[in-house]
Amino acid sequence: MTHHDLALIGFGGVNRALAEIIRDRGDDLAADLGFGLRVVAITDLRLGSLMQSDGIDLGAVLSMTGLDTFAGMPGGDAEPRNEYVIRHTTADVVVEATFTNPVDGEPAISHVRAALESGKSVTTTNKGPVALAGTALNRLAAENGVRFEYEGSVMSGTPVLRLAQQTLRGLRITRVQGILNGTSNFVLGQMESGRSLEDAVAEAQALGYAEADPTADIEGSDVQLKVVILANELLGADITTADVSRVGISGITATDVIAAAAAGEHWKLIGTVDRDEAGAVTASVQPLSLAADHPLAGISGATNAIAFTTDLLGAITMSGPGAGRLETAYALLSDIIAIDAHQASLAGALR
Amino acid sequence: MTHHDLALIGFGGVNRALAEIIRDRGDDLAADLGFGLRVVAITDLRLGSLMQSDGIDLGAVLSMTGLDTFAGMPGGDAEPRNEYVIRHTTADVVVEATFTNPVDGEPAISHVRAALESGKSVTTTNKGPVALAGTALNRLAAENGVRFEYEGSVMSGTPVLRLAQQTLRGLRITRVQGILNGTSNFVLGQMESGRSLEDAVAEAQALGYAEADPTADIEGSDVQLKVVILANELLGADITTADVSRVGISGITATDVIAAAAAGEHWKLIGTVDRDEAGAVTASVQPLSLAADHPLAGISGATNAIAFTTDLLGAITMSGPGAGRLETAYALLSDIIAIDAHQASLAGALR
């Protein structure tokens, strides 16, 4: 059976969850998918770096505690050395899950570029590289005969990008509308029960939905990056965040929300991308009061959803998680499955 | 550019819609998909049969009116001769869209078998062959090196089967729950507004959702067939309709529905398939009163939806149309796209 060798860049919650999935059900997955998975490199800000081309013992690494680092282990180093590891690992797939810097996308963009330049496919859960440099990185991947995959950049493991690009092939998508931020949707739902915005945000923080600084969730800049990705990936645009008008939910009051609910409507923070007949794309983030029969009106709690408007099917809506360790790790797994399928088709064509 | 030659078996609303799509946007589709589409055979109860291996003029055929038949046209005959055409057509894909007989699946099963035996791939929108003979027909397709595709057998063009089998690969699906009949969902929605079941059914008939005899919609036997397909295709079962317990909505009163709505719940006719840890599958059709945060509670009107319960992602829900000419014709197109991808991968592997 073929297998893929992975380099995990960043060993926080998401890549740890992926390592746990491989440790716990790698054999079942191999039987299901037709290929095995082996981790041959890990880098981490705190742990340092580890390169073992015959496969890292994931059980041992996942049980490291306290002040342990990779230093002193065979192939280990106290420094993460991300770019060195990315260029020199024997992995064929680099799994990029460092933190997202929404302003310049670094260091994730450099990680992705280094991997693609050295002939490795990349999967990332990072919005930054996709929203800020997606076109250039896709071109670089094509030039090097490898893949750049990023299902987790929008709605974590809920496969909206692959749904639109593969499962809905042959349809013309003219509009994409989404609830793309679980925190703000949870907060608006709490406000329907009479809470103030502040109380609802505090509750979201207590439940682990919202960051200590919830500004990106509440003011719509998180959604703005995702709208850029949807516009460029699914509607053929080439826009940046500056092209996406943005209004957050901080101007919405509990009174607004309750009045709407009494009329059967629900306030939602909605990202929208439209393409007109001539191919011009417009994009926005704004709170909207949706009538009960709108496909996104019933999406409650921290759930995310996207509604596609299409020529032959009308509205097609997919809802699912928009965050979470395991959920986002599945996005990486689904990207690896796509990379495997692409390599298999190339191998077939070249045989 | 490669192309596929199609034989359209049955020339009612759905296959006519497919012919219109090919006539009106065949060139755009070819540019998008990388292959062209040509119709080389059509059979129809009223029109007879037509076989033209260099391609039928779809504009001419679609404008035939009144008492016109194919008799007298080159390659034409007054009789439909379905099986003869299926076996002798130069088409590589047979598009089966005759009417569904839910008891024995005929004549659709014989059509599918004839096509597969003569080395042609098949796409069908017919529930009958899939629910009643899916396992045998899939085996026959594999033996003949061709494909049997039937996305339209559940939720018309909304691609729930392909979503589960391809886009969600790597997940374990433990439960599938769906609103799989638009008529009954529309009727229950009308009853929330205070209408009686009888009035709501009459309204559904006036709007073209319900048949003159709405029994299969109201009593759940339409959903029962779809549940068999979901159980066998997505959860690895091998069950028949006799294994699916069934209760329709005729026992639900407007009082029940209104009382539930006052408590924030919604009655829905739900098809459910569960797989337990040991792999045993149970399946049912029954009306359920769903809490507002259930992923299917907000599906209104004639819209259909399926919620998948998965190990890594939790609930993933897709909603969309469950019927309609164009919508069902897209199911055929999406099947043809899948057949093309399969043939391309085989060609690559054999090269």
Short mmCIF file of N, CA, C and O in Angstrom, two decimals, chain B residues 35-83:
data_model
loop_
_atom_site.label_atom_id
_atom_site.label_comp_id
_atom_site.label_asym_id
_atom_site.label_seq_id
_atom_site.Cartn_x
_atom_site.Cartn_y
_atom_site.Cartn_z
N PHE B 35 -15.21 18.16 -21.71
CA PHE B 35 -15.76 17.18 -22.65
C PHE B 35 -17.08 17.69 -23.20
O PHE B 35 -17.79 18.46 -22.53
N GLY B 36 -17.41 17.27 -24.41
CA GLY B 36 -18.68 17.64 -25.01
C GLY B 36 -19.73 16.57 -24.81
O GLY B 36 -19.43 15.45 -24.40
N LEU B 37 -20.99 16.94 -25.08
CA LEU B 37 -22.11 16.00 -24.95
C LEU B 37 -22.89 15.97 -26.26
O LEU B 37 -23.18 17.02 -26.85
N ARG B 38 -23.24 14.78 -26.71
CA ARG B 38 -23.99 14.61 -27.94
C ARG B 38 -25.06 13.56 -27.68
O ARG B 38 -24.76 12.54 -27.04
N VAL B 39 -26.25 13.81 -28.13
CA VAL B 39 -27.32 12.82 -27.99
C VAL B 39 -27.42 12.03 -29.29
O VAL B 39 -27.58 12.61 -30.37
N VAL B 40 -27.30 10.70 -29.20
CA VAL B 40 -27.31 9.87 -30.41
C VAL B 40 -28.52 8.93 -30.45
O VAL B 40 -28.72 8.23 -31.46
N ALA B 41 -29.31 8.89 -29.37
CA ALA B 41 -30.53 8.07 -29.39
C ALA B 41 -31.52 8.63 -28.40
O ALA B 41 -31.15 9.14 -27.34
N ILE B 42 -32.80 8.56 -28.77
CA ILE B 42 -33.90 8.96 -27.87
C ILE B 42 -35.02 7.94 -28.04
O ILE B 42 -35.33 7.54 -29.17
N THR B 43 -35.59 7.51 -26.90
CA THR B 43 -36.81 6.70 -26.99
C THR B 43 -37.88 7.34 -26.14
O THR B 43 -37.59 8.00 -25.15
N ASP B 44 -39.13 7.14 -26.57
CA ASP B 44 -40.23 7.76 -25.84
C ASP B 44 -41.51 7.01 -26.17
O ASP B 44 -41.72 6.61 -27.32
N LEU B 45 -42.35 6.80 -25.16
CA LEU B 45 -43.60 6.06 -25.34
C LEU B 45 -44.44 6.61 -26.47
O LEU B 45 -45.02 5.87 -27.25
N ARG B 46 -44.49 7.95 -26.57
CA ARG B 46 -45.36 8.56 -27.57
C ARG B 46 -44.64 8.83 -28.89
O ARG B 46 -45.18 8.60 -29.98
N LEU B 47 -43.38 9.27 -28.80
CA LEU B 47 -42.66 9.69 -30.01
C LEU B 47 -42.03 8.52 -30.76
O LEU B 47 -41.75 8.62 -31.95
N GLY B 48 -41.79 7.39 -30.05
CA GLY B 48 -41.09 6.27 -30.68
C GLY B 48 -39.62 6.32 -30.38
O GLY B 48 -39.20 6.77 -29.30
N SER B 49 -38.80 5.89 -31.34
CA SER B 49 -37.35 5.89 -31.11
C SER B 49 -36.61 6.51 -32.27
O SER B 49 -37.08 6.53 -33.40
N LEU B 50 -35.43 7.03 -31.95
CA LEU B 50 -34.62 7.71 -32.95
C LEU B 50 -33.16 7.41 -32.63
O LEU B 50 -32.71 7.59 -31.50
N MET B 51 -32.44 6.88 -33.62
CA MET B 51 -31.02 6.60 -33.44
C MET B 51 -30.25 7.26 -34.58
O MET B 51 -30.46 6.93 -35.75
N GLN B 52 -29.38 8.20 -34.22
CA GLN B 52 -28.55 8.87 -35.24
C GLN B 52 -27.14 8.98 -34.66
O GLN B 52 -26.88 9.83 -33.79
N SER B 53 -26.26 8.12 -35.14
CA SER B 53 -24.96 7.99 -34.48
C SER B 53 -24.07 9.21 -34.67
O SER B 53 -23.07 9.38 -33.96
N ASP B 54 -24.42 10.09 -35.62
CA ASP B 54 -23.63 11.33 -35.76
C ASP B 54 -24.25 12.49 -35.00
O ASP B 54 -23.82 13.63 -35.17
N GLY B 55 -25.24 12.21 -34.16
CA GLY B 55 -25.78 13.25 -33.30
C GLY B 55 -27.15 13.73 -33.76
O GLY B 55 -27.34 14.09 -34.92
N ILE B 56 -28.10 13.74 -32.85
CA ILE B 56 -29.47 14.18 -33.12
C ILE B 56 -29.54 15.70 -32.99
O ILE B 56 -28.93 16.29 -32.10
N ASP B 57 -30.28 16.34 -33.90
CA ASP B 57 -30.52 17.79 -33.83
C ASP B 57 -31.53 18.05 -32.71
O ASP B 57 -32.73 17.86 -32.89
N LEU B 58 -31.02 18.47 -31.55
CA LEU B 58 -31.89 18.61 -30.38
C LEU B 58 -32.91 19.73 -30.55
O LEU B 58 -34.03 19.64 -30.07
N GLY B 59 -32.50 20.79 -31.24
CA GLY B 59 -33.44 21.88 -31.48
C GLY B 59 -34.67 21.39 -32.23
O GLY B 59 -35.81 21.71 -31.88
N ALA B 60 -34.43 20.57 -33.24
CA ALA B 60 -35.55 20.05 -34.05
C ALA B 60 -36.43 19.14 -33.21
O ALA B 60 -37.66 19.25 -33.23
N VAL B 61 -35.81 18.24 -32.44
CA VAL B 61 -36.58 17.27 -31.65
C VAL B 61 -37.39 17.98 -30.57
O VAL B 61 -38.55 17.64 -30.31
N LEU B 62 -36.78 18.99 -29.93
CA LEU B 62 -37.47 19.68 -28.84
C LEU B 62 -38.64 20.52 -29.34
O LEU B 62 -39.52 20.88 -28.56
N SER B 63 -38.65 20.84 -30.64
CA SER B 63 -39.74 21.66 -31.15
C SER B 63 -40.83 20.82 -31.81
O SER B 63 -41.77 21.37 -32.37
N MET B 64 -40.70 19.50 -31.75
CA MET B 64 -41.77 18.64 -32.30
C MET B 64 -43.04 18.84 -31.48
O MET B 64 -43.00 19.01 -30.27
N THR B 65 -44.17 18.85 -32.15
CA THR B 65 -45.43 19.14 -31.45
C THR B 65 -46.50 18.16 -31.87
O THR B 65 -46.35 17.41 -32.83
N GLY B 66 -47.56 18.20 -31.12
CA GLY B 66 -48.80 17.53 -31.49
C GLY B 66 -48.64 16.07 -31.81
O GLY B 66 -48.20 15.29 -30.98
N LEU B 67 -48.94 15.70 -33.03
CA LEU B 67 -48.98 14.29 -33.40
C LEU B 67 -47.67 13.83 -34.02
O LEU B 67 -47.60 12.73 -34.56
N ASP B 68 -46.63 14.66 -34.01
CA ASP B 68 -45.34 14.26 -34.56
C ASP B 68 -44.83 12.99 -33.88
O ASP B 68 -45.01 12.81 -32.67
N THR B 69 -44.16 12.13 -34.63
CA THR B 69 -43.42 11.02 -34.04
C THR B 69 -42.08 10.93 -34.78
O THR B 69 -41.83 11.65 -35.74
N PHE B 70 -41.21 10.02 -34.29
CA PHE B 70 -39.92 9.83 -34.94
C PHE B 70 -40.04 9.00 -36.22
O PHE B 70 -39.07 8.87 -36.98
N ALA B 71 -41.21 8.36 -36.44
CA ALA B 71 -41.38 7.50 -37.62
C ALA B 71 -41.12 8.32 -38.88
O ALA B 71 -41.56 9.46 -38.98
N GLY B 72 -40.41 7.76 -39.84
CA GLY B 72 -40.15 8.47 -41.08
C GLY B 72 -38.88 9.29 -41.05
O GLY B 72 -38.34 9.65 -42.09
N MET B 73 -38.38 9.62 -39.86
CA MET B 73 -37.11 10.34 -39.78
C MET B 73 -35.96 9.33 -39.96
O MET B 73 -36.12 8.15 -39.65
N PRO B 74 -34.81 9.74 -40.49
CA PRO B 74 -33.68 8.81 -40.61
C PRO B 74 -33.35 8.21 -39.25
O PRO B 74 -33.15 8.94 -38.28
N GLY B 75 -33.32 6.88 -39.17
CA GLY B 75 -33.05 6.21 -37.89
C GLY B 75 -34.24 6.21 -36.96
O GLY B 75 -34.10 5.84 -35.79
N GLY B 76 -35.42 6.63 -37.45
CA GLY B 76 -36.59 6.73 -36.59
C GLY B 76 -37.52 5.56 -36.70
O GLY B 76 -37.49 4.80 -37.68
N ASP B 77 -38.36 5.39 -35.68
CA ASP B 77 -39.32 4.29 -35.63
C ASP B 77 -40.49 4.74 -34.76
O ASP B 77 -40.31 5.50 -33.81
N ALA B 78 -41.68 4.28 -35.07
CA ALA B 78 -42.85 4.69 -34.30
C ALA B 78 -42.90 4.03 -32.92
O ALA B 78 -43.59 4.51 -32.02
N GLU B 79 -42.14 2.95 -32.73
CA GLU B 79 -42.14 2.23 -31.45
C GLU B 79 -40.94 2.67 -30.61
O GLU B 79 -39.87 2.95 -31.16
N PRO B 80 -41.10 2.70 -29.28
CA PRO B 80 -39.95 3.11 -28.45
C PRO B 80 -38.80 2.09 -28.46
O PRO B 80 -37.64 2.49 -28.39
N ARG B 81 -39.13 0.79 -28.56
CA ARG B 81 -38.08 -0.25 -28.65
C ARG B 81 -36.95 -0.01 -27.65
O ARG B 81 -35.76 -0.07 -28.00
N ASN B 82 -37.30 0.24 -26.39
CA ASN B 82 -36.29 0.67 -25.41
C ASN B 82 -35.09 -0.28 -25.33
O ASN B 82 -33.94 0.16 -25.45
N GLU B 83 -35.36 -1.56 -25.14
CA GLU B 83 -34.23 -2.48 -24.94
C GLU B 83 -33.38 -2.62 -26.21
O GLU B 83 -32.16 -2.72 -26.15
#
